């Protein structure tokens, strides 16, 4: 996993994956909606994670056969599935179109929010917060201008960053389209978009970032990051 994802003849090769713990929770339906969006958006890029998920689902299915079903259980996976398959006013299931940038189910969330609408963060960077019913996470799209860094920061909790376009590098590695970086409160870094193409990422956080710069910290409540 020391190499970045790269594209071979149009096929994305992923080098940075979601963790086994996160995939197991996703397979069990216990992962909250925000994190589930990150996993589900990564899966179309990554046959390895799809294979591992299928293994966890098979194992979980065996144990579920030995237990009584809990009809009151509510999971992020079910919330996401209902959003994708929600019938329209005529009673027909809404068919989500394909998009070269936004895989499903992320596209369904963006469309439900009124489409892709960027809000400036200054210095060419932009974000779009994606509404969910999950109070424990913030889900957003981030656009970092080509060749530009984001301010140095650490984390109050966990952060999942999935590259949708372009690439970025930090003190850990380089991350290209389809790659996932999982960060925690032990990591301080300054991601920088690679030259030539803006980097667009899906980011899920469970708490506001902790910025090194005092000026950025003062602006943080206004920027919503």
PDB file of C-alpha atoms in Angstrom:
ATOM      1  CA  UNK A   1       0.000   0.000   0.000  1.00  0.00           C
ATOM      2  CA  UNK A   2       3.003   2.301  -0.338  1.00  0.00           C
ATOM      3  CA  UNK A   3       2.116   3.197  -3.920  1.00  0.00           C
ATOM      4  CA  UNK A   4      -0.712   5.393  -5.104  1.00  0.00           C
ATOM      5  CA  UNK A   5      -3.591   4.263  -7.237  1.00  0.00           C
ATOM      6  CA  UNK A   6      -2.888   4.558 -10.918  1.00  0.00           C
ATOM      7  CA  UNK A   7      -4.844   4.141 -14.123  1.00  0.00           C
ATOM      8  CA  UNK A   8      -3.949   1.474 -16.671  1.00  0.00           C
ATOM      9  CA  UNK A   9      -5.780   1.643 -20.018  1.00  0.00           C
ATOM     10  CA  UNK A  10      -8.657   3.506 -18.368  1.00  0.00           C
ATOM     11  CA  UNK A  11      -8.898   1.111 -15.409  1.00  0.00           C
ATOM     12  CA  UNK A  12      -8.387   2.504 -11.919  1.00  0.00           C
ATOM     13  CA  UNK A  13      -5.962   0.497  -9.795  1.00  0.00           C
ATOM     14  CA  UNK A  14      -6.490   1.193  -6.109  1.00  0.00           C
ATOM     15  CA  UNK A  15      -3.546   0.976  -3.702  1.00  0.00           C
ATOM     16  CA  UNK A  16      -5.183   2.407  -0.568  1.00  0.00           C
ATOM     17  CA  UNK A  17      -8.287   0.660   0.756  1.00  0.00           C
ATOM     18  CA  UNK A  18     -10.868   0.894   3.526  1.00  0.00           C
ATOM     19  CA  UNK A  19     -10.040  -1.120   6.635  1.00  0.00           C
ATOM     20  CA  UNK A  20     -11.302  -4.613   7.428  1.00  0.00           C
ATOM     21  CA  UNK A  21     -13.049  -3.273  10.534  1.00  0.00           C
ATOM     22  CA  UNK A  22     -14.960  -0.730   8.469  1.00  0.00           C
ATOM     23  CA  UNK A  23     -15.881  -3.301   5.808  1.00  0.00           C
ATOM     24  CA  UNK A  24     -17.080  -5.753   8.470  1.00  0.00           C
ATOM     25  CA  UNK A  25     -19.277  -3.085  10.059  1.00  0.00           C
ATOM     26  CA  UNK A  26     -20.618  -2.144   6.627  1.00  0.00           C
ATOM     27  CA  UNK A  27     -21.412  -5.790   5.850  1.00  0.00           C
ATOM     28  CA  UNK A  28     -23.147  -6.178   9.216  1.00  0.00           C
ATOM     29  CA  UNK A  29     -25.240  -3.035   8.682  1.00  0.00           C
ATOM     30  CA  UNK A  30     -23.847  -1.403  11.837  1.00  0.00           C
ATOM     31  CA  UNK A  31     -21.793   1.319  10.138  1.00  0.00           C
ATOM     32  CA  UNK A  32     -23.412   4.749  10.402  1.00  0.00           C
ATOM     33  CA  UNK A  33     -24.742   6.504   7.324  1.00  0.00           C
ATOM     34  CA  UNK A  34     -21.840   8.932   6.886  1.00  0.00           C
ATOM     35  CA  UNK A  35     -19.127   6.278   6.928  1.00  0.00           C
ATOM     36  CA  UNK A  36     -21.328   3.989   4.817  1.00  0.00           C
ATOM     37  CA  UNK A  37     -21.424   6.618   2.075  1.00  0.00           C
ATOM     38  CA  UNK A  38     -17.629   6.616   2.011  1.00  0.00           C
ATOM     39  CA  UNK A  39     -17.396   2.830   1.804  1.00  0.00           C
ATOM     40  CA  UNK A  40     -20.152   2.516  -0.796  1.00  0.00           C
ATOM     41  CA  UNK A  41     -18.575   5.216  -2.980  1.00  0.00           C
ATOM     42  CA  UNK A  42     -15.176   3.506  -2.799  1.00  0.00           C
ATOM     43  CA  UNK A  43     -16.498   0.056  -3.751  1.00  0.00           C
ATOM     44  CA  UNK A  44     -17.129   0.772  -7.478  1.00  0.00           C
ATOM     45  CA  UNK A  45     -13.432   1.642  -7.811  1.00  0.00           C
ATOM     46  CA  UNK A  46     -12.065  -1.358  -5.959  1.00  0.00           C
ATOM     47  CA  UNK A  47     -12.576  -5.052  -6.840  1.00  0.00           C
ATOM     48  CA  UNK A  48     -10.383  -6.053  -3.903  1.00  0.00           C
ATOM     49  CA  UNK A  49     -12.678  -4.367  -1.370  1.00  0.00           C
ATOM     50  CA  UNK A  50     -15.740  -5.791  -3.124  1.00  0.00           C
ATOM     51  CA  UNK A  51     -14.245  -9.263  -2.779  1.00  0.00           C
ATOM     52  CA  UNK A  52     -13.440  -8.747   0.897  1.00  0.00           C
ATOM     53  CA  UNK A  53     -16.920  -7.353   1.494  1.00  0.00           C
ATOM     54  CA  UNK A  54     -18.497 -10.431  -0.105  1.00  0.00           C
ATOM     55  CA  UNK A  55     -16.459 -12.637   2.227  1.00  0.00           C
ATOM     56  CA  UNK A  56     -17.615 -10.706   5.294  1.00  0.00           C
ATOM     57  CA  UNK A  57     -21.218 -10.810   4.065  1.00  0.00           C
ATOM     58  CA  UNK A  58     -21.023 -14.579   3.614  1.00  0.00           C
ATOM     59  CA  UNK A  59     -19.649 -15.004   7.126  1.00  0.00           C
ATOM     60  CA  UNK A  60     -22.268 -12.658   8.553  1.00  0.00           C
ATOM     61  CA  UNK A  61     -25.030 -14.438   6.677  1.00  0.00           C
ATOM     62  CA  UNK A  62     -24.058 -17.736   8.272  1.00  0.00           C
ATOM     63  CA  UNK A  63     -24.312 -16.307  11.776  1.00  0.00           C
ATOM     64  CA  UNK A  64     -27.544 -14.450  11.026  1.00  0.00           C
ATOM     65  CA  UNK A  65     -29.184 -17.739  10.132  1.00  0.00           C
ATOM     66  CA  UNK A  66     -28.584 -18.794  13.732  1.00  0.00           C
ATOM     67  CA  UNK A  67     -30.239 -15.701  15.243  1.00  0.00           C
ATOM     68  CA  UNK A  68     -33.696 -14.175  15.352  1.00  0.00           C
ATOM     69  CA  UNK A  69     -34.041 -11.110  13.141  1.00  0.00           C
ATOM     70  CA  UNK A  70     -34.242  -7.712  14.887  1.00  0.00           C
ATOM     71  CA  UNK A  71     -36.981  -5.880  13.031  1.00  0.00           C
ATOM     72  CA  UNK A  72     -36.277  -2.654  14.955  1.00  0.00           C
ATOM     73  CA  UNK A  73     -32.641  -2.407  13.892  1.00  0.00           C
ATOM     74  CA  UNK A  74     -31.781   0.766  11.986  1.00  0.00           C
ATOM     75  CA  UNK A  75     -28.508   0.932  10.095  1.00  0.00           C
ATOM     76  CA  UNK A  76     -26.680   3.402   7.918  1.00  0.00           C
ATOM     77  CA  UNK A  77     -26.753   0.838   5.141  1.00  0.00           C
ATOM     78  CA  UNK A  78     -30.550   0.648   5.247  1.00  0.00           C
ATOM     79  CA  UNK A  79     -30.840   4.448   5.261  1.00  0.00           C
ATOM     80  CA  UNK A  80     -28.609   4.620   2.215  1.00  0.00           C
ATOM     81  CA  UNK A  81     -30.434   1.823   0.415  1.00  0.00           C
ATOM     82  CA  UNK A  82     -33.793   3.510   1.026  1.00  0.00           C
ATOM     83  CA  UNK A  83     -32.445   6.774  -0.358  1.00  0.00           C
ATOM     84  CA  UNK A  84     -31.266   5.090  -3.557  1.00  0.00           C
ATOM     85  CA  UNK A  85     -34.478   3.111  -4.028  1.00  0.00           C
ATOM     86  CA  UNK A  86     -36.930   5.760  -2.798  1.00  0.00           C
ATOM     87  CA  UNK A  87     -40.067   5.784  -5.025  1.00  0.00           C
ATOM     88  CA  UNK A  88     -41.033   9.031  -6.661  1.00  0.00           C
ATOM     89  CA  UNK A  89     -44.530  10.575  -6.413  1.00  0.00           C
ATOM     90  CA  UNK A  90     -45.842   8.237  -9.099  1.00  0.00           C
ATOM     91  CA  UNK A  91     -44.731   5.201  -7.130  1.00  0.00           C
ATOM     92  CA  UNK A  92     -41.898   4.329  -9.500  1.00  0.00           C
ATOM     93  CA  UNK A  93     -38.422   3.684  -8.154  1.00  0.00           C
ATOM     94  CA  UNK A  94     -36.083   6.542  -8.992  1.00  0.00           C
ATOM     95  CA  UNK A  95     -33.341   5.430 -11.365  1.00  0.00           C
ATOM     96  CA  UNK A  96     -30.075   7.171 -10.580  1.00  0.00           C
ATOM     97  CA  UNK A  97     -28.148   8.282 -13.651  1.00  0.00           C
ATOM     98  CA  UNK A  98     -24.458   7.595 -14.123  1.00  0.00           C
ATOM     99  CA  UNK A  99     -21.895  10.337 -13.624  1.00  0.00           C
ATOM    100  CA  UNK A 100     -18.189  10.192 -14.532  1.00  0.00           C
ATOM    101  CA  UNK A 101     -17.197  12.002 -11.325  1.00  0.00           C
ATOM    102  CA  UNK A 102     -19.699  10.889  -8.687  1.00  0.00           C
ATOM    103  CA  UNK A 103     -20.389   7.156  -8.298  1.00  0.00           C
ATOM    104  CA  UNK A 104     -23.629   5.973  -6.759  1.00  0.00           C
ATOM    105  CA  UNK A 105     -24.797   6.270  -4.043  1.00  0.00           C
ATOM    106  CA  UNK A 106     -22.902   9.568  -3.630  1.00  0.00           C
ATOM    107  CA  UNK A 107     -24.599  10.938  -6.744  1.00  0.00           C
ATOM    108  CA  UNK A 108     -28.042  10.331  -5.234  1.00  0.00           C
ATOM    109  CA  UNK A 109     -27.118  12.421  -2.179  1.00  0.00           C
ATOM    110  CA  UNK A 110     -25.765  15.269  -4.323  1.00  0.00           C
ATOM    111  CA  UNK A 111     -28.887  15.255  -6.499  1.00  0.00           C
ATOM    112  CA  UNK A 112     -31.124  15.205  -3.415  1.00  0.00           C
ATOM    113  CA  UNK A 113     -29.277  18.321  -2.202  1.00  0.00           C
ATOM    114  CA  UNK A 114     -30.051  20.128  -5.471  1.00  0.00           C
ATOM    115  CA  UNK A 115     -26.979  19.223  -7.486  1.00  0.00           C
ATOM    116  CA  UNK A 116     -23.300  19.981  -7.226  1.00  0.00           C
ATOM    117  CA  UNK A 117     -22.940  23.429  -5.662  1.00  0.00           C
ATOM    118  CA  UNK A 118     -19.501  24.554  -4.550  1.00  0.00           C
ATOM    119  CA  UNK A 119     -18.935  27.051  -1.725  1.00  0.00           C
ATOM    120  CA  UNK A 120     -15.633  28.909  -1.714  1.00  0.00           C
ATOM    121  CA  UNK A 121     -13.171  28.299   1.112  1.00  0.00           C
ATOM    122  CA  UNK A 122     -10.694  30.863  -0.223  1.00  0.00           C
ATOM    123  CA  UNK A 123      -7.528  30.559  -2.300  1.00  0.00           C
ATOM    124  CA  UNK A 124      -9.392  28.573  -4.947  1.00  0.00           C
ATOM    125  CA  UNK A 125     -10.521  25.762  -2.647  1.00  0.00           C
ATOM    126  CA  UNK A 126     -14.207  24.871  -2.391  1.00  0.00           C
ATOM    127  CA  UNK A 127     -16.497  22.515  -0.541  1.00  0.00           C
ATOM    128  CA  UNK A 128     -20.027  21.184  -0.675  1.00  0.00           C
ATOM    129  CA  UNK A 129     -21.578  19.764   2.478  1.00  0.00           C
ATOM    130  CA  UNK A 130     -23.811  16.778   1.792  1.00  0.00           C
ATOM    131  CA  UNK A 131     -26.886  16.489   4.027  1.00  0.00           C
ATOM    132  CA  UNK A 132     -27.423  13.158   5.781  1.00  0.00           C
ATOM    133  CA  UNK A 133     -29.447  11.915   8.733  1.00  0.00           C
ATOM    134  CA  UNK A 134     -26.262  10.912  10.568  1.00  0.00           C
ATOM    135  CA  UNK A 135     -25.530  13.316  13.465  1.00  0.00           C
ATOM    136  CA  UNK A 136     -22.175  11.700  14.183  1.00  0.00           C
ATOM    137  CA  UNK A 137     -20.407  12.648  10.935  1.00  0.00           C
ATOM    138  CA  UNK A 138     -20.018  15.488   8.453  1.00  0.00           C
ATOM    139  CA  UNK A 139     -19.932  14.452   4.789  1.00  0.00           C
ATOM    140  CA  UNK A 140     -18.563  16.877   2.239  1.00  0.00           C
ATOM    141  CA  UNK A 141     -16.976  17.196  -1.180  1.00  0.00           C
ATOM    142  CA  UNK A 142     -13.705  19.118  -1.299  1.00  0.00           C
ATOM    143  CA  UNK A 143     -12.020  20.668  -4.320  1.00  0.00           C
ATOM    144  CA  UNK A 144      -8.329  21.549  -3.978  1.00  0.00           C
ATOM    145  CA  UNK A 145      -6.779  23.581  -6.834  1.00  0.00           C
ATOM    146  CA  UNK A 146      -4.076  21.807  -8.818  1.00  0.00           C
ATOM    147  CA  UNK A 147      -0.668  22.159  -7.210  1.00  0.00           C
ATOM    148  CA  UNK A 148      -2.024  23.832  -4.057  1.00  0.00           C
ATOM    149  CA  UNK A 149      -1.919  22.584  -0.444  1.00  0.00           C
ATOM    150  CA  UNK A 150      -4.591  22.695   2.218  1.00  0.00           C
ATOM    151  CA  UNK A 151      -3.573  24.177   5.586  1.00  0.00           C
ATOM    152  CA  UNK A 152      -1.664  21.846   7.885  1.00  0.00           C
ATOM    153  CA  UNK A 153      -3.965  20.114  10.343  1.00  0.00           C
ATOM    154  CA  UNK A 154      -4.523  17.181  12.640  1.00  0.00           C
ATOM    155  CA  UNK A 155      -7.788  15.485  13.557  1.00  0.00           C
ATOM    156  CA  UNK A 156     -10.211  15.285  16.430  1.00  0.00           C
ATOM    157  CA  UNK A 157     -11.197  11.710  15.744  1.00  0.00           C
ATOM    158  CA  UNK A 158     -11.287   9.876  12.416  1.00  0.00           C
ATOM    159  CA  UNK A 159     -11.373  11.161   8.854  1.00  0.00           C
ATOM    160  CA  UNK A 160     -11.951   9.214   5.634  1.00  0.00           C
ATOM    161  CA  UNK A 161     -10.844  10.878   2.399  1.00  0.00           C
ATOM    162  CA  UNK A 162     -11.674   9.278  -0.954  1.00  0.00           C
ATOM    163  CA  UNK A 163     -10.172  10.734  -4.139  1.00  0.00           C
ATOM    164  CA  UNK A 164     -12.715  11.166  -6.946  1.00  0.00           C
ATOM    165  CA  UNK A 165     -10.561  13.153  -9.386  1.00  0.00           C
ATOM    166  CA  UNK A 166      -6.939  14.216  -9.577  1.00  0.00           C
ATOM    167  CA  UNK A 167      -4.619  13.244  -6.743  1.00  0.00           C
ATOM    168  CA  UNK A 168      -2.948  14.543  -3.607  1.00  0.00           C
ATOM    169  CA  UNK A 169       0.128  13.734  -1.582  1.00  0.00           C
ATOM    170  CA  UNK A 170       0.988  14.148   2.079  1.00  0.00           C
ATOM    171  CA  UNK A 171       3.435  12.807   4.660  1.00  0.00           C
ATOM    172  CA  UNK A 172       1.855   9.346   4.349  1.00  0.00           C
ATOM    173  CA  UNK A 173       1.780   8.674   0.598  1.00  0.00           C
ATOM    174  CA  UNK A 174       0.221   9.755  -2.692  1.00  0.00           C
ATOM    175  CA  UNK A 175      -3.483   9.144  -3.260  1.00  0.00           C
ATOM    176  CA  UNK A 176      -5.099   8.973  -6.708  1.00  0.00           C
ATOM    177  CA  UNK A 177      -8.613   8.359  -7.989  1.00  0.00           C
ATOM    178  CA  UNK A 178     -10.268   5.597  -5.988  1.00  0.00           C
ATOM    179  CA  UNK A 179      -7.743   5.686  -3.142  1.00  0.00           C
ATOM    180  CA  UNK A 180      -8.818   6.099   0.475  1.00  0.00           C
ATOM    181  CA  UNK A 181      -6.842   7.744   3.253  1.00  0.00           C
ATOM    182  CA  UNK A 182      -7.955   6.926   6.796  1.00  0.00           C
ATOM    183  CA  UNK A 183      -6.582   9.445   9.315  1.00  0.00           C
ATOM    184  CA  UNK A 184      -6.904   9.667  13.091  1.00  0.00           C
ATOM    185  CA  UNK A 185      -5.870  12.037  15.859  1.00  0.00           C
ATOM    186  CA  UNK A 186      -2.263  10.849  15.649  1.00  0.00           C
ATOM    187  CA  UNK A 187      -1.732  12.190  12.127  1.00  0.00           C
ATOM    188  CA  UNK A 188      -0.707  15.769  11.358  1.00  0.00           C
ATOM    189  CA  UNK A 189      -0.391  16.454   7.639  1.00  0.00           C
ATOM    190  CA  UNK A 190      -0.712  19.008   4.849  1.00  0.00           C
ATOM    191  CA  UNK A 191      -2.263  17.380   1.777  1.00  0.00           C
ATOM    192  CA  UNK A 192      -1.258  18.976  -1.517  1.00  0.00           C
ATOM    193  CA  UNK A 193      -3.016  18.504  -4.851  1.00  0.00           C
ATOM    194  CA  UNK A 194      -0.820  17.290  -7.679  1.00  0.00           C
ATOM    195  CA  UNK A 195      -0.154  19.700 -10.571  1.00  0.00           C
ATOM    196  CA  UNK A 196      -2.252  19.571 -13.701  1.00  0.00           C
ATOM    197  CA  UNK A 197      -5.708  18.778 -12.327  1.00  0.00           C
ATOM    198  CA  UNK A 198      -7.853  19.931  -9.426  1.00  0.00           C
ATOM    199  CA  UNK A 199      -8.215  17.283  -6.744  1.00  0.00           C
ATOM    200  CA  UNK A 200     -11.808  16.469  -5.811  1.00  0.00           C
ATOM    201  CA  UNK A 201     -12.354  14.329  -2.731  1.00  0.00           C
ATOM    202  CA  UNK A 202     -15.155  12.944  -0.640  1.00  0.00           C
ATOM    203  CA  UNK A 203     -14.338  13.589   3.022  1.00  0.00           C
ATOM    204  CA  UNK A 204     -16.114  12.191   6.071  1.00  0.00           C
ATOM    205  CA  UNK A 205     -15.180  13.488   9.523  1.00  0.00           C
ATOM    206  CA  UNK A 206     -16.570  12.932  12.997  1.00  0.00           C
ATOM    207  CA  UNK A 207     -15.256  16.218  14.453  1.00  0.00           C
ATOM    208  CA  UNK A 208     -13.844  19.539  13.214  1.00  0.00           C
ATOM    209  CA  UNK A 209     -10.239  19.526  12.055  1.00  0.00           C
ATOM    210  CA  UNK A 210      -7.482  20.932  14.285  1.00  0.00           C
ATOM    211  CA  UNK A 211      -5.502  23.473  12.238  1.00  0.00           C
ATOM    212  CA  UNK A 212      -1.939  24.503  13.028  1.00  0.00           C
ATOM    213  CA  UNK A 213      -2.409  28.069  11.768  1.00  0.00           C
ATOM    214  CA  UNK A 214      -4.005  30.470  14.244  1.00  0.00           C
ATOM    215  CA  UNK A 215      -5.553  32.498  11.396  1.00  0.00           C
ATOM    216  CA  UNK A 216      -7.244  29.411   9.942  1.00  0.00           C
ATOM    217  CA  UNK A 217      -8.511  28.474  13.417  1.00  0.00           C
ATOM    218  CA  UNK A 218     -10.115  31.912  13.741  1.00  0.00           C
ATOM    219  CA  UNK A 219     -11.815  31.499  10.348  1.00  0.00           C
ATOM    220  CA  UNK A 220     -12.825  27.903  10.974  1.00  0.00           C
ATOM    221  CA  UNK A 221     -16.344  28.593  12.335  1.00  0.00           C
ATOM    222  CA  UNK A 222     -17.133  30.724   9.272  1.00  0.00           C
ATOM    223  CA  UNK A 223     -15.774  28.132   6.850  1.00  0.00           C
ATOM    224  CA  UNK A 224     -17.493  25.205   8.541  1.00  0.00           C
ATOM    225  CA  UNK A 225     -14.434  22.952   8.545  1.00  0.00           C
TER     226      UNK A 225
END
